[in-house]
Amino acid sequence: MHVLLTAGPTYEPLDPVRFLGNRSTGKMGYALADAFAETGAEVTLVSGPVHLPAPASPRIRTVQVETAQQMYEAAAAVAPAADVWVFAAAVADYRPATV
């Protein structure tokens, strides 16, 4: 079984220094990734910026992203091959039209 899982926040840049973001830690998504891996699943974890150690399981492949668009593109690339999709990320609702 192949699981696609998203976790953590996304950051939307306002300018080169500031961004819109949230306080999501990614803990739930990372715990779910570990749980799926323990059952024998292959996991693709698409993660926003978090302060957590990389998953130790060799069954978990982590893809690091920053913005909602990057998360969408990374998840969309994996989705056709995944059997299960779990979206636990706290994705930004807004992004500026220009930066």
N, CA, C and O atoms as a GROMACS GRO file, in nm:
protein
  396
    1MET      N    1   0.085  -0.117   0.000
    1MET     CA    2   0.000   0.000   0.000
    1MET      C    3   0.090   0.124   0.000
    1MET      O    4   0.190   0.130   0.072
    2HIS      N    5   0.053   0.222  -0.080
    2HIS     CA    6   0.127   0.348  -0.088
    2HIS      C    7   0.037   0.460  -0.036
    2HIS      O    8  -0.075   0.479  -0.085
    3VAL      N    9   0.086   0.533   0.063
    3VAL     CA   10   0.010   0.642   0.126
    3VAL      C   11   0.073   0.776   0.090
    3VAL      O   12   0.194   0.795   0.106
    4LEU      N   13  -0.008   0.868   0.043
    4LEU     CA   14   0.032   1.007   0.024
    4LEU      C   15  -0.020   1.084   0.143
    4LEU      O   16  -0.140   1.080   0.173
    5LEU      N   17   0.069   1.154   0.213
    5LEU     CA   18   0.030   1.225   0.334
    5LEU      C   19   0.090   1.365   0.332
    5LEU      O   20   0.209   1.382   0.302
    6THR      N   21   0.010   1.466   0.364
    6THR     CA   22   0.061   1.603   0.377
    6THR      C   23   0.064   1.642   0.524
    6THR      O   24  -0.018   1.594   0.603
    7ALA      N   25   0.159   1.727   0.561
    7ALA     CA   26   0.174   1.766   0.701
    7ALA      C   27   0.236   1.904   0.711
    7ALA      O   28   0.303   1.952   0.619
    8GLY      N   29   0.213   1.968   0.826
    8GLY     CA   30   0.276   2.096   0.855
    8GLY      C   31   0.206   2.214   0.791
    8GLY      O   32   0.102   2.199   0.728
    9PRO      N   33   0.264   2.333   0.809
    9PRO     CA   34   0.207   2.455   0.754
    9PRO      C   35   0.257   2.482   0.613
    9PRO      O   36   0.344   2.412   0.562
   10THR      N   37   0.201   2.584   0.552
   10THR     CA   38   0.260   2.641   0.431
   10THR      C   39   0.283   2.789   0.458
   10THR      O   40   0.211   2.851   0.536
   11TYR      N   41   0.381   2.845   0.392
   11TYR     CA   42   0.415   2.986   0.405
   11TYR      C   43   0.395   3.053   0.270
   11TYR      O   44   0.445   3.004   0.168
   12GLU      N   45   0.322   3.163   0.268
   12GLU     CA   46   0.300   3.239   0.145
   12GLU      C   47   0.376   3.370   0.155
   12GLU      O   48   0.343   3.453   0.240
   13PRO      N   49   0.477   3.392   0.071
   13PRO     CA   50   0.560   3.513   0.083
   13PRO      C   51   0.483   3.641   0.053
   13PRO      O   52   0.405   3.649  -0.042
   14LEU      N   53   0.507   3.741   0.138
   14LEU     CA   54   0.452   3.875   0.116
   14LEU      C   55   0.556   3.964   0.049
   14LEU      O   56   0.524   4.050  -0.033
   15ASP      N   57   0.681   3.942   0.085
   15ASP     CA   58   0.797   4.011   0.028
   15ASP      C   59   0.917   3.923   0.061
   15ASP      O   60   0.898   3.813   0.114
   16PRO      N   61   1.038   3.965   0.031
   16PRO     CA   62   1.154   3.877   0.056
   16PRO      C   63   1.176   3.839   0.204
   16PRO      O   64   1.251   3.746   0.232
   17VAL      N   65   1.112   3.910   0.298
   17VAL     CA   66   1.136   3.885   0.439
   17VAL      C   67   1.013   3.827   0.510
   17VAL      O   68   1.027   3.737   0.593
   18ARG      N   69   0.894   3.877   0.480
   18ARG     CA   70   0.773   3.840   0.554
   18ARG      C   71   0.690   3.737   0.477
   18ARG      O   72   0.702   3.722   0.356
   19PHE      N   73   0.606   3.665   0.553
   19PHE     CA   74   0.517   3.566   0.491
   19PHE      C   75   0.390   3.551   0.573
   19PHE      O   76   0.386   3.585   0.691
   20LEU      N   77   0.285   3.499   0.508
   20LEU     CA   78   0.164   3.457   0.577
   20LEU      C   79   0.184   3.311   0.613
   20LEU      O   80   0.223   3.231   0.529
   21GLY      N   81   0.158   3.276   0.737
   21GLY     CA   82   0.176   3.138   0.779
   21GLY      C   83   0.086   3.106   0.897
   21GLY      O   84   0.001   3.186   0.934
   22ASN      N   85   0.106   2.991   0.955
   22ASN     CA   86   0.030   2.952   1.073
   22ASN      C   87   0.120   2.872   1.166
   22ASN      O   88   0.236   2.845   1.132
   23ARG      N   89   0.069   2.836   1.281
   23ARG     CA   90   0.152   2.772   1.384
   23ARG      C   91   0.146   2.620   1.381
   23ARG      O   92   0.181   2.555   1.480
   24SER      N   93   0.102   2.562   1.272
   24SER     CA   94   0.097   2.416   1.264
   24SER      C   95   0.236   2.358   1.290
   24SER      O   96   0.336   2.407   1.238
   25THR      N   97   0.241   2.254   1.372
   25THR     CA   98   0.369   2.190   1.405
   25THR      C   99   0.401   2.072   1.313
   25THR      O  100   0.517   2.033   1.300
   26GLY      N  101   0.299   2.016   1.250
   26GLY     CA  102   0.319   1.897   1.168
   26GLY      C  103   0.320   1.768   1.247
   26GLY      O  104   0.334   1.660   1.188
   27LYS      N  105   0.306   1.775   1.380
   27LYS     CA  106   0.316   1.655   1.465
   27LYS      C  107   0.214   1.547   1.426
   27LYS      O  108   0.249   1.429   1.421
   28MET      N  109   0.090   1.587   1.398
   28MET     CA  110  -0.011   1.487   1.363
   28MET      C  111   0.027   1.415   1.234
   28MET      O  112   0.022   1.292   1.228
   29GLY      N  113   0.063   1.490   1.131
   29GLY     CA  114   0.100   1.428   1.004
   29GLY      C  115   0.220   1.337   1.016
   29GLY      O  116   0.221   1.229   0.958
   30TYR      N  117   0.321   1.379   1.092
   30TYR     CA  118   0.440   1.296   1.110
   30TYR      C  119   0.406   1.170   1.189
   30TYR      O  120   0.459   1.063   1.160
   31ALA      N  121   0.318   1.182   1.290
   31ALA     CA  122   0.276   1.064   1.367
   31ALA      C  123   0.198   0.967   1.278
   31ALA      O  124   0.216   0.846   1.287
   32LEU      N  125   0.112   1.021   1.192
   32LEU     CA  126   0.038   0.936   1.098
   32LEU      C  127   0.134   0.866   1.002
   32LEU      O  128   0.116   0.748   0.971
   33ALA      N  129   0.233   0.938   0.953
   33ALA     CA  130   0.332   0.877   0.862
   33ALA      C  131   0.402   0.760   0.931
   33ALA      O  132   0.418   0.654   0.871
   34ASP      N  133   0.443   0.780   1.056
   34ASP     CA  134   0.508   0.672   1.132
   34ASP      C  135   0.413   0.554   1.150
   34ASP      O  136   0.454   0.439   1.134
   35ALA      N  137   0.287   0.582   1.182
   35ALA     CA  138   0.189   0.475   1.204
   35ALA      C  139   0.166   0.395   1.076
   35ALA      O  140   0.162   0.272   1.081
   36PHE      N  141   0.150   0.462   0.963
   36PHE     CA  142   0.133   0.391   0.837
   36PHE      C  143   0.256   0.307   0.805
   36PHE      O  144   0.244   0.192   0.761
   37ALA      N  145   0.374   0.364   0.826
   37ALA     CA  146   0.498   0.291   0.797
   37ALA      C  147   0.510   0.166   0.885
   37ALA      O  148   0.557   0.062   0.839
   38GLU      N  149   0.468   0.178   1.011
   38GLU     CA  150   0.475   0.063   1.102
   38GLU      C  151   0.385  -0.051   1.057
   38GLU      O  152   0.412  -0.167   1.088
   39THR      N  153   0.278  -0.020   0.983
   39THR     CA  154   0.189  -0.125   0.932
   39THR      C  155   0.240  -0.183   0.801
   39THR      O  156   0.178  -0.274   0.746
   40GLY      N  157   0.351  -0.132   0.750
   40GLY     CA  158   0.410  -0.185   0.628
   40GLY      C  159   0.386  -0.102   0.504
   40GLY      O  160   0.430  -0.139   0.396
   41ALA      N  161   0.317   0.011   0.518
   41ALA     CA  162   0.288   0.096   0.402
   41ALA      C  163   0.413   0.174   0.360
   41ALA      O  164   0.499   0.206   0.442
   42GLU      N  165   0.420   0.203   0.232
   42GLU     CA  166   0.519   0.297   0.180
   42GLU      C  167   0.453   0.434   0.185
   42GLU      O  168   0.341   0.450   0.137
   43VAL      N  169   0.520   0.532   0.242
   43VAL     CA  170   0.460   0.664   0.265
   43VAL      C  171   0.539   0.771   0.193
   43VAL      O  172   0.662   0.777   0.202
   44THR      N  173   0.467   0.857   0.121
   44THR     CA  174   0.527   0.980   0.069
   44THR      C  175   0.471   1.092   0.154
   44THR      O  176   0.351   1.120   0.150
   45LEU      N  177   0.557   1.157   0.231
   45LEU     CA  178   0.518   1.264   0.322
   45LEU      C  179   0.556   1.397   0.259
   45LEU      O  180   0.674   1.428   0.246
   46VAL      N  181   0.456   1.475   0.220
   46VAL     CA  182   0.479   1.608   0.165
   46VAL      C  183   0.466   1.704   0.282
   46VAL      O  184   0.357   1.724   0.335
   47SER      N  185   0.578   1.763   0.322
   47SER     CA  186   0.582   1.841   0.445
   47SER      C  187   0.615   1.988   0.422
   47SER      O  188   0.709   2.022   0.349
   48GLY      N  189   0.536   2.074   0.485
   48GLY     CA  190   0.569   2.215   0.491
   48GLY      C  191   0.681   2.234   0.592
   48GLY      O  192   0.730   2.137   0.649
   49PRO      N  193   0.723   2.360   0.615
   49PRO     CA  194   0.834   2.388   0.707
   49PRO      C  195   0.798   2.352   0.852
   49PRO      O  196   0.709   2.413   0.911
   50VAL      N  197   0.867   2.254   0.908
   50VAL     CA  198   0.843   2.212   1.046
   50VAL      C  199   0.976   2.206   1.120
   50VAL      O  200   1.083   2.205   1.060
   51HIS      N  201   0.966   2.200   1.252
   51HIS     CA  202   1.084   2.186   1.337
   51HIS      C  203   1.082   2.048   1.401
   51HIS      O  204   1.090   2.034   1.523
   52LEU      N  205   1.072   1.947   1.317
   52LEU     CA  206   1.070   1.808   1.362
   52LEU      C  207   1.183   1.733   1.293
   52LEU      O  208   1.222   1.767   1.182
   53PRO      N  209   1.235   1.629   1.360
   53PRO     CA  210   1.337   1.549   1.292
   53PRO      C  211   1.274   1.473   1.175
   53PRO      O  212   1.156   1.440   1.177
   54ALA      N  213   1.354   1.446   1.076
   54ALA     CA  214   1.306   1.368   0.961
   54ALA      C  215   1.263   1.230   1.010
   54ALA      O  216   1.326   1.174   1.100
   55PRO      N  217   1.157   1.175   0.953
   55PRO     CA  218   1.115   1.040   0.994
   55PRO      C  219   1.229   0.940   0.975
   55PRO      O  220   1.302   0.946   0.877
   56ALA      N  221   1.242   0.849   1.072
   56ALA     CA  222   1.353   0.754   1.070
   56ALA      C  223   1.325   0.633   0.981
   56ALA      O  224   1.418   0.566   0.936
   57SER      N  225   1.199   0.604   0.957
   57SER     CA  226   1.164   0.483   0.882
   57SER      C  227   1.209   0.492   0.736
   57SER      O  228   1.187   0.594   0.671
   58PRO      N  229   1.271   0.387   0.685
   58PRO     CA  230   1.306   0.385   0.543
   58PRO      C  231   1.184   0.375   0.452
   58PRO      O  232   1.195   0.391   0.331
   59ARG      N  233   1.068   0.348   0.510
   59ARG     CA  234   0.943   0.340   0.433
   59ARG      C  235   0.883   0.477   0.406
   59ARG      O  236   0.787   0.489   0.330
   60ILE      N  237   0.940   0.582   0.468
   60ILE     CA  238   0.886   0.717   0.452
   60ILE      C  239   0.980   0.800   0.367
   60ILE      O  240   1.097   0.818   0.401
   61ARG      N  241   0.928   0.850   0.256
   61ARG     CA  242   1.003   0.943   0.170
   61ARG      C  243   0.944   1.081   0.194
   61ARG      O  244   0.824   1.101   0.175
   62THR      N  245   1.027   1.175   0.235
   62THR     CA  246   0.980   1.310   0.266
   62THR      C  247   1.012   1.406   0.152
   62THR      O  248   1.124   1.408   0.100
   63VAL      N  249   0.912   1.485   0.115
   63VAL     CA  250   0.928   1.590   0.015
   63VAL      C  251   0.904   1.723   0.087
   63VAL      O  252   0.794   1.748   0.135
   64GLN      N  253   1.006   1.807   0.095
   64GLN     CA  254   0.996   1.935   0.164
   64GLN      C  255   0.943   2.042   0.069
   64GLN      O  256   0.993   2.057  -0.043
   65VAL      N  257   0.842   2.117   0.114
   65VAL     CA  258   0.786   2.228   0.037
   65VAL      C  259   0.768   2.347   0.129
   65VAL      O  260   0.781   2.335   0.250
   66GLU      N  261   0.738   2.462   0.070
   66GLU     CA  262   0.715   2.582   0.151
   66GLU      C  263   0.577   2.642   0.126
   66GLU      O  264   0.507   2.676   0.221
   67THR      N  265   0.537   2.656   0.000
   67THR     CA  266   0.411   2.724  -0.031
   67THR      C  267   0.299   2.624  -0.060
   67THR      O  268   0.323   2.505  -0.081
   68ALA      N  269   0.176   2.675  -0.060
   68ALA     CA  270   0.061   2.592  -0.094
   68ALA      C  271   0.072   2.538  -0.236
   68ALA      O  272   0.038   2.423  -0.261
   69GLN      N  273   0.118   2.620  -0.328
   69GLN     CA  274   0.133   2.575  -0.467
   69GLN      C  275   0.235   2.462  -0.477
   69GLN      O  276   0.213   2.365  -0.549
   70GLN      N  277   0.346   2.475  -0.405
   70GLN     CA  278   0.446   2.368  -0.405
   70GLN      C  279   0.389   2.240  -0.346
   70GLN      O  280   0.417   2.130  -0.396
   71MET      N  281   0.310   2.253  -0.239
   71MET     CA  282   0.249   2.135  -0.178
   71MET      C  283   0.152   2.068  -0.275
   71MET      O  284   0.150   1.946  -0.289
   72TYR      N  285   0.072   2.150  -0.342
   72TYR     CA  286  -0.022   2.097  -0.441
   72TYR      C  287   0.053   2.021  -0.551
   72TYR      O  288   0.016   1.909  -0.585
   73GLU      N  289   0.156   2.082  -0.605
   73GLU     CA  290   0.230   2.020  -0.715
   73GLU      C  291   0.298   1.890  -0.671
   73GLU      O  292   0.298   1.792  -0.746
   74ALA      N  293   0.355   1.889  -0.551
   74ALA     CA  294   0.421   1.768  -0.501
   74ALA      C  295   0.319   1.657  -0.478
   74ALA      O  296   0.344   1.541  -0.512
   75ALA      N  297   0.205   1.692  -0.418
   75ALA     CA  298   0.101   1.592  -0.393
   75ALA      C  299   0.040   1.542  -0.524
   75ALA      O  300   0.016   1.422  -0.539
   76ALA      N  301   0.016   1.632  -0.617
   76ALA     CA  302  -0.044   1.593  -0.745
   76ALA      C  303   0.047   1.499  -0.823
   76ALA      O  304  -0.001   1.413  -0.896
   77ALA      N  305   0.177   1.515  -0.809
   77ALA     CA  306   0.271   1.429  -0.880
   77ALA      C  307   0.268   1.286  -0.826
   77ALA      O  308   0.293   1.191  -0.900
   78VAL      N  309   0.238   1.270  -0.698
   78VAL     CA  310   0.239   1.139  -0.633
   78VAL      C  311   0.100   1.075  -0.633
   78VAL      O  312   0.089   0.953  -0.634
   79ALA      N  313  -0.004   1.156  -0.632
   79ALA     CA  314  -0.142   1.108  -0.614
   79ALA      C  315  -0.183   0.992  -0.704
   79ALA      O  316  -0.244   0.897  -0.655
   80PRO      N  317  -0.152   0.994  -0.834
   80PRO     CA  318  -0.198   0.883  -0.918
   80PRO      C  319  -0.145   0.745  -0.875
   80PRO      O  320  -0.210   0.644  -0.899
   81ALA      N  321  -0.029   0.741  -0.813
   81ALA     CA  322   0.031   0.614  -0.771
   81ALA      C  323  -0.007   0.575  -0.628
   81ALA      O  324   0.023   0.463  -0.586
   82ALA      N  325  -0.071   0.664  -0.554
   82ALA     CA  326  -0.104   0.637  -0.414
   82ALA      C  327  -0.237   0.563  -0.403
   82ALA      O  328  -0.330   0.586  -0.480
   83ASP      N  329  -0.245   0.474  -0.304
   83ASP     CA  330  -0.369   0.402  -0.275
   83ASP      C  331  -0.454   0.477  -0.173
   83ASP      O  332  -0.577   0.468  -0.175
   84VAL      N  333  -0.388   0.551  -0.085
   84VAL     CA  334  -0.455   0.625   0.022
   84VAL      C  335  -0.401   0.766   0.022
   84VAL      O  336  -0.280   0.788   0.010
   85TRP      N  337  -0.491   0.863   0.037
   85TRP     CA  338  -0.451   1.004   0.047
   85TRP      C  339  -0.497   1.056   0.183
   85TRP      O  340  -0.614   1.043   0.219
   86VAL      N  341  -0.404   1.115   0.258
   86VAL     CA  342  -0.438   1.177   0.387
   86VAL      C  343  -0.382   1.318   0.385
   86VAL      O  344  -0.261   1.338   0.371
   87PHE      N  345  -0.471   1.416   0.399
   87PHE     CA  346  -0.430   1.556   0.394
   87PHE      C  347  -0.440   1.616   0.534
   87PHE      O  348  -0.546   1.664   0.574
   88ALA      N  349  -0.328   1.615   0.607
   88ALA     CA  350  -0.324   1.665   0.744
   88ALA      C  351  -0.254   1.800   0.755
   88ALA      O  352  -0.239   1.853   0.865
   89ALA      N  353  -0.212   1.857   0.643
   89ALA     CA  354  -0.141   1.986   0.645
   89ALA      C  355  -0.237   2.102   0.673
   89ALA      O  356  -0.356   2.094   0.644
   90ALA      N  357  -0.182   2.207   0.729
   90ALA     CA  358  -0.255   2.332   0.752
   90ALA      C  359  -0.217   2.428   0.639
   90ALA      O  360  -0.128   2.512   0.655
   91VAL      N  361  -0.284   2.412   0.527
   91VAL     CA  362  -0.249   2.487   0.405
   91VAL      C  363  -0.306   2.628   0.412
   91VAL      O  364  -0.420   2.648   0.454
   92ALA      N  365  -0.226   2.726   0.370
   92ALA     CA  366  -0.269   2.866   0.370
   92ALA      C  367  -0.393   2.885   0.282
   92ALA      O  368  -0.406   2.822   0.176
   93ASP      N  369  -0.482   2.970   0.326
   93ASP     CA  370  -0.604   3.001   0.251
   93ASP      C  371  -0.584   3.113   0.151
   93ASP      O  372  -0.661   3.126   0.056
   94TYR      N  373  -0.483   3.194   0.172
   94TYR     CA  374  -0.462   3.312   0.088
   94TYR      C  375  -0.317   3.322   0.045
   94TYR      O  376  -0.227   3.270   0.112
   95ARG      N  377  -0.295   3.388  -0.067
   95ARG     CA  378  -0.160   3.424  -0.110
   95ARG      C  379  -0.170   3.557  -0.184
   95ARG      O  380  -0.271   3.584  -0.248
   96PRO      N  381  -0.067   3.640  -0.176
   96PRO     CA  382  -0.071   3.767  -0.245
   96PRO      C  383  -0.068   3.747  -0.397
   96PRO      O  384  -0.010   3.651  -0.446
   97ALA      N  385  -0.130   3.838  -0.468
   97ALA     CA  386  -0.131   3.830  -0.614
   97ALA      C  387   0.010   3.850  -0.670
   97ALA      O  388   0.047   3.788  -0.770
   98THR      N  389   0.087   3.937  -0.606
   98THR     CA  390   0.225   3.961  -0.648
   98THR      C  391   0.313   3.973  -0.525
   98THR      O  392   0.266   4.006  -0.416
   99VAL      N  393   0.440   3.946  -0.544
   99VAL     CA  394   0.537   3.958  -0.433
   99VAL      C  395   0.641   4.058  -0.473
   99VAL      O  396   0.733   4.086  -0.395
   0.00000   0.00000   0.00000
